[in-house]
XYZ file of C-alpha atoms in Angstrom:
590
model
C 76.644 -17.749 248.086
C 74.625 -15.959 245.365
C 72.823 -18.160 242.862
C 72.190 -17.763 239.130
C 69.002 -15.816 239.827
C 71.047 -13.288 241.810
C 73.540 -13.239 238.961
C 70.785 -12.369 236.492
C 69.638 -9.451 238.634
C 73.205 -8.251 239.095
C 73.783 -8.374 235.344
C 70.620 -6.378 234.738
C 71.972 -3.795 237.155
C 75.279 -3.793 235.294
C 73.266 -2.887 232.175
C 71.644 -0.078 234.218
C 68.150 -1.566 233.953
C 65.900 0.493 236.272
C 62.908 -1.848 236.252
C 61.607 -5.160 235.012
C 58.025 -5.662 233.840
C 56.614 -9.087 234.575
C 54.217 -11.467 236.205
C 55.130 -14.130 238.786
C 55.003 -17.895 238.407
C 56.726 -20.910 239.910
C 59.044 -21.214 236.933
C 60.739 -17.941 237.918
C 60.412 -18.084 241.709
C 64.201 -17.938 242.248
C 64.422 -14.813 240.043
C 61.547 -13.240 241.959
C 63.397 -13.950 245.198
C 66.540 -12.369 243.788
C 64.570 -9.282 242.764
C 63.161 -9.075 246.298
C 66.716 -9.048 247.645
C 67.526 -6.110 245.347
C 64.434 -3.923 245.714
C 66.572 -0.933 246.645
C 68.397 -1.164 243.322
C 65.874 -2.427 240.744
C 62.076 -2.192 240.519
C 59.689 -4.981 239.639
C 56.450 -3.779 238.016
C 53.817 -6.493 237.830
C 51.199 -6.154 235.121
C 47.898 -7.998 235.268
C 48.905 -10.218 232.341
C 52.218 -11.187 230.768
C 51.162 -9.683 227.432
C 50.780 -6.325 229.148
C 54.217 -6.736 230.760
C 55.744 -7.239 227.321
C 53.948 -4.149 226.005
C 55.265 -2.198 228.986
C 58.789 -3.270 228.087
C 58.204 -2.039 224.513
C 56.768 1.197 225.880
C 59.837 1.659 228.079
C 62.056 1.245 225.011
C 59.990 3.722 223.008
C 59.772 6.466 225.630
C 63.356 6.193 226.917
C 65.470 4.850 224.040
C 66.740 2.185 226.470
C 66.305 -1.588 226.440
C 62.991 -2.742 227.917
C 63.043 -5.925 230.003
C 60.112 -8.286 230.590
C 59.918 -11.414 232.725
C 57.552 -14.397 232.593
C 57.287 -17.937 233.791
C 57.344 -21.048 231.611
C 54.472 -22.433 229.537
C 51.487 -20.046 229.381
C 53.503 -17.147 230.770
C 55.980 -17.459 227.915
C 53.205 -17.766 225.328
C 51.538 -14.617 226.639
C 54.677 -12.547 225.980
C 54.556 -13.134 222.241
C 52.207 -10.333 221.210
C 54.221 -7.632 222.968
C 57.479 -9.048 221.640
C 56.113 -8.996 218.097
C 55.200 -5.361 218.679
C 58.868 -4.729 219.511
C 60.020 -6.666 216.458
C 57.739 -4.925 213.967
C 58.282 -1.415 215.365
C 62.012 -2.170 215.794
C 62.576 -1.594 219.506
C 65.146 -3.258 221.799
C 63.574 -5.587 224.365
C 65.058 -8.474 226.360
C 62.664 -11.193 227.541
C 63.760 -13.414 230.437
C 61.658 -16.554 230.551
C 61.515 -19.469 232.976
C 61.506 -23.094 231.894
C 60.889 -26.441 233.558
C 63.946 -27.960 235.234
C 66.581 -29.487 232.971
C 66.122 -32.754 234.860
C 62.469 -32.864 233.712
C 62.929 -31.767 230.108
C 61.551 -34.167 227.530
C 59.210 -35.896 229.946
C 55.964 -34.093 229.036
C 56.284 -32.230 232.312
C 53.645 -29.743 233.417
C 53.911 -26.475 231.455
C 56.712 -27.915 229.320
C 56.709 -26.466 225.821
C 59.526 -26.047 223.319
C 60.460 -22.457 224.105
C 63.331 -22.131 221.587
C 60.854 -22.995 218.838
C 58.219 -20.676 220.319
C 60.596 -17.694 220.252
C 62.452 -18.664 217.075
C 60.762 -16.082 214.869
C 59.948 -13.199 217.207
C 63.425 -13.266 218.783
C 65.174 -14.410 215.631
C 68.281 -12.292 216.239
C 69.102 -13.946 219.576
C 67.349 -16.584 221.693
C 69.376 -18.771 224.041
C 68.791 -21.211 226.887
C 70.992 -20.809 229.946
C 72.267 -24.226 231.004
C 75.183 -23.463 233.328
C 76.171 -20.588 235.627
C 79.299 -20.057 233.540
C 77.164 -18.971 230.570
C 75.208 -16.308 232.393
C 77.244 -13.180 231.759
C 77.973 -13.911 228.104
C 74.387 -14.902 227.293
C 72.764 -11.905 228.981
C 75.350 -9.519 227.560
C 74.794 -10.891 224.060
C 71.032 -10.538 224.500
C 71.417 -6.849 225.381
C 74.042 -6.123 222.735
C 71.966 -7.824 220.042
C 68.756 -6.071 221.058
C 70.529 -2.710 220.807
C 72.463 -3.493 217.622
C 69.452 -4.889 215.739
C 66.649 -2.852 217.361
C 64.737 -6.034 218.069
C 63.589 -8.322 220.899
C 65.848 -11.070 222.229
C 65.174 -13.895 224.661
C 67.015 -15.679 227.471
C 65.402 -18.915 228.694
C 66.405 -20.019 232.204
C 65.335 -23.454 233.523
C 64.139 -23.470 237.121
C 66.960 -25.640 238.480
C 69.598 -23.563 236.704
C 68.269 -20.450 238.469
C 69.114 -22.167 241.771
C 72.724 -23.119 240.910
C 75.431 -21.339 242.824
C 77.475 -18.686 241.112
C 81.190 -19.417 241.351
C 84.299 -17.730 240.064
C 84.842 -18.828 236.478
C 88.166 -20.483 235.694
C 90.290 -18.998 232.929
C 90.209 -22.001 230.649
C 89.103 -23.385 227.298
C 85.340 -23.139 226.769
C 84.844 -20.423 229.378
C 83.884 -17.180 227.650
C 84.396 -13.845 229.433
C 82.047 -10.964 228.649
C 81.548 -7.315 229.553
C 78.219 -5.448 229.878
C 79.159 -2.796 227.330
C 77.969 -1.642 223.939
C 78.157 1.515 221.879
C 76.195 2.795 218.925
C 78.194 3.578 215.781
C 78.154 6.820 213.880
C 76.735 5.731 210.528
C 77.797 8.166 207.814
C 76.769 7.662 204.171
C 79.086 7.493 201.207
C 79.872 10.999 199.892
C 79.216 9.907 196.308
C 75.671 8.826 197.199
C 74.995 12.180 198.862
C 76.289 14.051 195.798
C 74.011 12.006 193.507
C 71.056 12.659 195.816
C 71.695 16.404 195.789
C 71.799 16.462 191.987
C 68.488 14.609 191.790
C 66.788 16.834 194.375
C 68.126 20.041 192.851
C 66.596 18.998 189.551
C 63.147 18.471 191.005
C 60.326 20.991 190.680
C 57.642 19.544 192.956
C 59.414 17.940 195.889
C 57.801 15.959 198.698
C 59.415 14.589 201.851
C 58.157 11.488 203.659
C 59.485 11.321 207.228
C 59.370 8.292 209.516
C 60.446 7.321 213.007
C 63.972 6.709 211.730
C 64.358 10.491 211.437
C 64.006 10.997 215.182
C 66.668 13.479 216.283
C 66.763 15.193 212.883
C 63.938 17.686 213.381
C 66.104 20.756 212.685
C 67.689 19.188 209.598
C 64.271 18.205 208.212
C 63.011 21.763 208.663
C 66.063 23.207 206.896
C 65.751 20.735 204.018
C 62.056 21.562 203.613
C 62.840 25.277 203.400
C 65.717 24.835 200.958
C 63.735 22.536 198.682
C 60.449 24.466 199.046
C 58.948 21.051 199.680
C 55.930 19.759 201.496
C 56.495 17.253 204.299
C 54.295 14.323 205.223
C 54.976 11.660 207.826
C 54.273 8.044 208.535
C 52.120 7.393 211.600
C 55.258 6.602 213.631
C 56.942 9.690 212.205
C 54.194 12.089 213.335
C 56.028 13.204 216.527
C 59.273 13.751 214.598
C 58.266 16.965 212.795
C 56.700 20.233 213.874
C 53.177 19.958 212.500
C 52.607 23.690 212.958
C 55.246 24.443 210.291
C 54.001 25.991 207.029
C 55.288 22.984 205.059
C 53.717 20.258 207.248
C 51.016 18.297 205.435
C 50.305 15.862 208.276
C 50.206 12.081 208.301
C 50.155 10.028 205.091
C 47.994 6.999 204.454
C 44.520 5.652 205.049
C 44.189 7.584 208.296
C 46.019 10.643 207.042
C 45.130 14.049 205.656
C 44.022 15.280 202.250
C 47.095 17.543 202.214
C 49.368 14.502 202.476
C 47.406 12.678 199.788
C 47.569 15.699 197.469
C 51.283 16.173 198.106
C 52.090 12.595 197.169
C 49.820 12.519 194.128
C 51.242 15.725 192.614
C 54.983 15.639 193.414
C 57.650 14.814 190.831
C 60.441 14.173 193.350
C 60.365 12.268 196.644
C 62.815 12.322 199.554
C 62.129 9.528 202.070
C 63.837 9.973 205.433
C 63.773 7.155 207.983
C 60.495 5.670 206.797
C 59.492 2.229 205.588
C 55.767 2.972 205.654
C 53.637 0.089 204.328
C 50.803 2.203 202.842
C 52.281 1.890 199.338
C 49.047 2.879 197.565
C 49.484 6.363 199.055
C 53.007 6.831 197.667
C 53.415 8.587 194.304
C 52.240 6.422 191.412
C 54.894 4.191 189.789
C 57.050 6.306 187.488
C 55.603 9.568 188.763
C 58.475 10.693 190.984
C 62.235 10.279 191.104
C 63.199 9.258 194.614
C 65.998 9.488 197.175
C 65.795 7.425 200.343
C 67.804 7.887 203.551
C 67.776 5.014 206.032
C 70.192 3.606 208.568
C 69.205 0.070 207.557
C 70.255 -0.982 204.074
C 67.413 -3.517 204.034
C 64.863 -0.693 203.888
C 66.125 1.359 200.943
C 64.045 0.704 197.853
C 61.766 -1.737 199.674
C 58.536 0.270 199.269
C 59.164 2.548 196.287
C 61.319 2.658 193.159
C 64.235 4.583 194.680
C 66.870 5.943 192.313
C 69.445 7.078 194.893
C 69.727 5.144 198.168
C 71.624 6.676 201.086
C 72.496 4.369 203.959
C 73.283 6.351 207.072
C 71.903 8.051 210.151
C 69.174 10.529 209.200
C 70.664 13.584 210.885
C 74.213 12.792 209.746
C 73.062 12.213 206.167
C 70.979 15.379 206.036
C 73.847 17.440 207.445
C 76.024 16.220 204.579
C 73.255 16.824 202.046
C 72.111 20.303 203.088
C 75.176 22.296 201.880
C 74.730 20.752 198.416
C 71.099 21.790 198.007
C 70.226 24.927 196.038
C 67.590 27.221 197.470
C 65.048 28.243 194.903
C 61.683 29.933 195.286
C 59.178 27.711 193.553
C 55.500 27.887 192.675
C 55.315 24.478 194.294
C 55.598 25.986 197.782
C 52.455 28.006 197.068
C 50.719 24.853 195.860
C 51.730 23.059 199.073
C 50.384 25.958 201.126
C 47.069 25.629 199.297
C 46.950 21.886 200.033
C 47.495 22.607 203.730
C 44.929 25.411 203.724
C 42.384 23.087 202.097
C 42.991 20.421 204.732
C 42.577 22.963 207.530
C 39.210 23.960 206.098
C 38.189 20.290 205.937
C 39.501 19.697 209.441
C 37.683 22.702 210.874
C 34.440 21.568 209.261
C 34.735 18.052 210.689
C 35.685 19.277 214.149
C 32.797 21.738 214.211
C 30.178 19.046 213.740
C 28.016 18.975 216.873
C 25.857 15.934 217.485
C 24.541 13.516 220.063
C 26.281 11.169 220.712
C 29.435 13.277 220.617
C 31.614 13.849 217.573
C 34.743 11.750 218.416
C 36.927 13.890 216.161
C 36.155 16.970 218.237
C 36.802 15.188 221.547
C 40.352 14.327 220.467
C 40.867 17.578 218.592
C 39.978 19.657 221.661
C 42.945 18.127 223.500
C 45.251 20.156 221.228
C 44.434 23.377 223.092
C 44.816 21.770 226.528
C 47.705 19.340 226.342
C 50.606 20.148 228.688
C 53.890 20.905 226.946
C 55.637 18.174 228.943
C 53.021 15.473 228.396
C 53.622 11.905 227.237
C 50.993 10.465 224.875
C 50.042 6.819 224.365
C 47.573 5.856 221.629
C 45.681 2.603 221.216
C 44.571 0.904 218.007
C 41.167 1.615 216.494
C 39.236 4.649 215.324
C 41.026 6.780 217.936
C 44.208 6.497 215.840
C 42.480 8.297 212.951
C 41.511 11.198 215.164
C 44.985 11.341 216.758
C 46.694 11.261 213.355
C 44.509 13.959 211.834
C 43.486 16.295 214.624
C 46.085 16.274 217.415
C 49.219 18.266 216.532
C 51.864 17.531 219.143
C 53.913 20.180 220.961
C 57.623 19.960 220.208
C 58.658 18.086 223.352
C 55.668 15.720 223.526
C 56.447 12.160 222.420
C 53.600 9.909 221.308
C 53.747 6.171 220.702
C 51.452 3.382 219.595
C 51.562 -0.144 218.252
C 51.839 0.899 214.630
C 53.121 -1.939 212.482
C 51.592 -4.780 214.499
C 48.550 -2.596 215.257
C 47.626 -4.523 218.378
C 44.643 -3.415 220.427
C 45.247 -2.893 224.116
C 48.604 -1.144 223.876
C 47.750 2.346 225.184
C 47.507 1.493 228.880
C 50.762 -0.499 229.142
C 52.560 2.085 227.007
C 51.246 4.902 229.182
C 52.228 3.094 232.376
C 55.737 2.447 231.075
C 56.038 6.128 230.158
C 54.899 7.143 233.633
C 57.274 4.794 235.447
C 60.145 6.178 233.362
C 59.080 9.831 233.789
C 57.049 10.065 237.026
C 57.295 13.872 237.023
C 55.454 14.259 233.679
C 51.718 13.936 232.909
C 50.515 11.083 230.704
C 47.575 11.068 228.290
C 46.349 7.702 226.982
C 43.828 7.582 224.119
C 41.783 4.403 223.666
C 38.471 2.982 222.528
C 35.942 0.944 224.470
C 36.917 -2.255 222.652
C 40.584 -1.951 223.580
C 39.760 -1.143 227.189
C 37.493 -4.173 227.539
C 40.102 -6.367 225.860
C 42.873 -5.550 228.348
C 42.942 -1.886 229.310
C 40.563 -2.200 232.263
C 42.927 -4.605 233.996
C 45.764 -2.113 233.712
C 43.574 0.581 235.252
C 44.000 -1.615 238.336
C 47.777 -1.315 237.934
C 47.360 2.447 237.600
C 45.277 2.551 240.780
C 47.953 0.569 242.587
C 50.883 2.848 241.727
C 49.743 6.418 241.148
C 50.504 7.617 244.672
C 54.190 6.795 244.103
C 54.633 9.382 241.343
C 55.852 12.957 241.759
C 53.157 14.092 239.310
C 50.044 11.913 239.683
C 48.369 13.174 236.490
C 47.427 10.323 234.152
C 44.420 10.967 231.924
C 42.768 8.103 230.058
C 40.344 9.088 227.299
C 37.976 6.278 226.347
C 35.853 6.780 223.249
C 32.755 4.768 224.125
C 30.662 4.158 221.021
C 29.544 0.581 221.672
C 31.196 -0.556 218.465
C 34.486 -1.925 217.145
C 34.292 1.038 214.819
C 37.450 0.647 212.775
C 36.602 -2.922 211.795
C 32.980 -1.986 211.110
C 34.081 0.685 208.650
C 36.678 -1.637 207.125
C 33.956 -4.212 206.492
C 31.938 -1.609 204.637
C 34.840 -0.088 202.713
C 36.982 -3.088 201.819
C 34.430 -5.888 201.602
C 31.214 -4.033 200.820
C 29.631 -5.878 203.741
C 27.161 -4.561 206.252
C 28.113 -4.273 209.901
C 27.766 -7.632 211.688
C 26.352 -6.632 215.070
C 27.135 -9.936 216.803
C 30.783 -9.409 215.904
C 31.070 -5.662 216.253
C 28.928 -4.686 219.197
C 30.924 -3.843 222.329
C 29.154 -4.771 225.594
C 27.895 -1.813 227.574
C 30.236 -0.832 230.397
C 30.422 2.264 232.596
C 34.128 3.074 232.521
C 33.813 6.251 234.581
C 32.006 4.398 237.359
C 34.624 1.658 237.256
C 37.366 4.277 237.611
C 35.587 5.679 240.671
C 35.442 2.182 242.194
C 39.214 1.925 241.768
C 39.810 5.223 243.555
C 40.561 7.097 240.342
C 38.612 10.011 238.952
C 35.817 9.170 236.542
C 33.987 11.621 234.233
C 31.295 10.773 231.678
C 31.303 13.304 228.861
C 28.036 13.802 226.924
C 27.994 17.430 225.729
C 30.207 19.206 223.218
C 30.248 22.394 225.272
C 31.734 20.515 228.242
C 34.628 18.959 226.318
C 37.339 21.534 226.938
C 36.476 22.011 230.600
C 36.514 18.234 231.149
C 39.950 17.970 229.558
C 41.258 20.807 231.726
C 39.715 19.382 234.884
C 41.280 15.986 234.226
C 44.677 17.464 233.382
C 44.697 19.526 236.565
C 43.478 16.766 238.890
C 45.561 15.421 241.753
C 44.921 11.811 240.772
C 44.501 9.877 237.515
C 41.235 10.489 235.697
C 39.267 8.426 233.196
C 37.265 10.508 230.704
C 34.541 8.359 229.195
C 33.306 10.189 226.107
C 29.989 8.895 224.765
C 30.689 9.240 221.051
C 28.993 8.529 217.753
C 29.970 5.282 215.965
C 28.628 6.669 212.676
C 31.600 8.942 211.972
C 33.058 7.556 208.727
C 36.662 6.392 208.687
C 37.108 7.452 205.110
C 40.600 7.592 203.588
C 41.602 10.957 202.140
C 40.667 11.456 198.500
C 38.829 8.138 198.433
C 37.943 6.933 194.945
C 34.364 7.016 193.684
C 34.308 3.206 193.678
C 35.437 3.016 197.303
C 32.867 5.572 198.411
C 30.139 3.809 196.427
C 30.991 0.464 198.042
C 30.784 2.000 201.504
C 27.589 3.890 200.733
C 25.811 0.787 199.429
C 26.768 -1.196 202.512
C 25.438 1.552 204.774
C 22.155 1.727 202.874
C 21.667 -2.022 203.242
C 22.112 -1.488 206.984
C 19.527 1.287 206.947
C 22.196 3.643 208.334
C 20.934 6.760 206.585
C 22.602 9.096 209.058
C 26.003 7.506 208.370
C 25.375 7.874 204.625
C 24.753 11.569 205.181
C 28.005 11.870 207.145
C 29.911 10.049 204.429
C 28.516 12.355 201.749
C 29.270 15.396 203.895
C 32.909 14.349 204.229
C 33.189 13.766 200.494
C 31.594 17.086 199.592
C 33.743 18.864 202.193
C 36.897 17.621 200.476
C 35.593 18.728 197.070
C 34.516 22.172 198.305
C 37.869 22.811 199.991
C 39.717 21.869 196.821
C 37.560 24.107 194.623
C-alpha cells in the first residue's frame, strides 16, 4: 500500500514536475524513499546546501516558466531554504517548498530540530503555507500550493510531519469534510479596459520626448515593444530584470537604467516629457524622471504595481503584449527631433563604453573581460549572473542575442545565486551551453560547493559546455565602492578582503577545466576555448579591483565624496580611474 510520501511524489508527477531540488535529512526520509521508487519518472537533484536547492528551484522557474520545487528536512534544513524562497518572492517566481517536520506525536515537547515552521514561513510563503496532518488532505493541499504559486507568482510551502509521511494512502470517502481536488490550473487572458487604453493613447500622442521603461513583466512582448518604440520615436531603457526582454542592438535601445546602467538611459530619463512603463516596478526611483517632469502611462498585469514608483496619470492593468496590441493602432506615427536626440544619447554611450572597454591594465580590466563575451557567446546560450561588481559589467557591456535568456537575483540581490541558477538552467536544457558570471566573493560564499555538483553531473548532459567566469580581484568590490560613494568611508580591508584562492586549480582538481586569465590579448581566445570545450570550464580572470562602480551621470557631490575617500586610502590609481570615467562622460556629451 503506498504511503503519503508516495502520494506526494505521485502528485508532483501529476503536476508534471520533472525534478526536485533538495538535500536529505531524517525528517524527509520517507519522501526520499518514495523518490527512489520513482527515479524513472522524476529526478532528485541534491545541492550541497538547502539554500542552493531553493535557488535552483527559483532558477528552474525563471528559465522554464514552470513551478520550481525544493525539498528540505525539518529544523536547520527548513531555515536554510529561506534565502532562496525570498528570492522567489521578491522576483515573483512560482516555487513550492516541501518541508519535513518532527512527528505530530512529538510536537510541543521541545523535540530535536523542532521549530515553529508555520511561523518561520509565514512571511516568505504568505500566499499559502499549510501543514499536512492527514492523508486525506494531501491532494487538496499540494494542488492549492501549486495553484497559488502560479496564480500569485510567489513561493508556497507544504509542511509534512515525519509520521504523516508514513501513513497509508487510502481511498477517500465521499463525505462531509473530505475535499476533492484536481491538479489543474490555467492562466487567464488579462485584457485592459478599452477606456484606459484610449486615455493612454491620447497622452502618448501628445508627448514630444517619449521614453519607455521595460521590465520583466514585458516578457513575450518584444515585437510589440519594438513597434511602439518606432511609432512613438521613443528611446527604450530597461530594468535589470528587463534587460533580456528587448533587443539591445536596436537603434532605440538605451540599455539598462539605474545605478549600474548606462549614460544613455540616464539621459533619456532626465530629458523626456512622457514616460511609458511596461511591466516594470524598478526600485531605482532616483533614476526615474524628476517629479512633475513627465506625464506617465503604466502597463502592468498586477494592479498593485501601477503608480507605486512614479506619479502615473493613466494606469493600464493587463498583460503587456495584450495591452500593447490594443494600444498600437491608436498611436500616431510622427517623425520627431527627439529620435535624433535619442540616437545621440546612444552614440555618446557607445563612445564611453568603447573607451572603458579599451582600457588595458594589469591586473585585467574586468569590464573588458565581460564585454569580450559579446563577440563569442553562442546564440543558444543560457546566462546566469551573480551579485556584485560583475552585475555592472553584465548590465552595461553584454548585449544578449535574441534567444539568450539571462537571470539573476535582482530584487533580493543575494550573493551566490549564479551557480545554482546556472545548474537549474542546465538541468532544464541539457542540450544548451550555460555561462555563469560571478565574483570571487560569491564563489567562496557558496559557489565553490556547487562546482562539486557541476562536476558530479556534467557527463549526463547532451551538451557538456558550462563556462563559469570568476572575476578574481581579492575584494568585495561592490561593497567597497558603496562604502566610498554612499558613506564617504575608506575601504575596510578586514571586512572587504577576499582570501586568496586558486579557482582554476580547484576546477582542475574536480575534473573540470581550469584557466587562469592574466593578459588582455588572451581574453577572446580563452572565451572561445572554454565555449568549445568538451567539459565545463572555469575561467579565473585576475582583474583590477580599482575599476570604479560609478553611477551614470553621477553628481559632483557624489564624485567628490568618492574621490576624498580614495585619497584617504592612498588609492591614487583609483582616483585617476574615477576622473577618467567622469571626463569620458563629459567628452562624449560635448
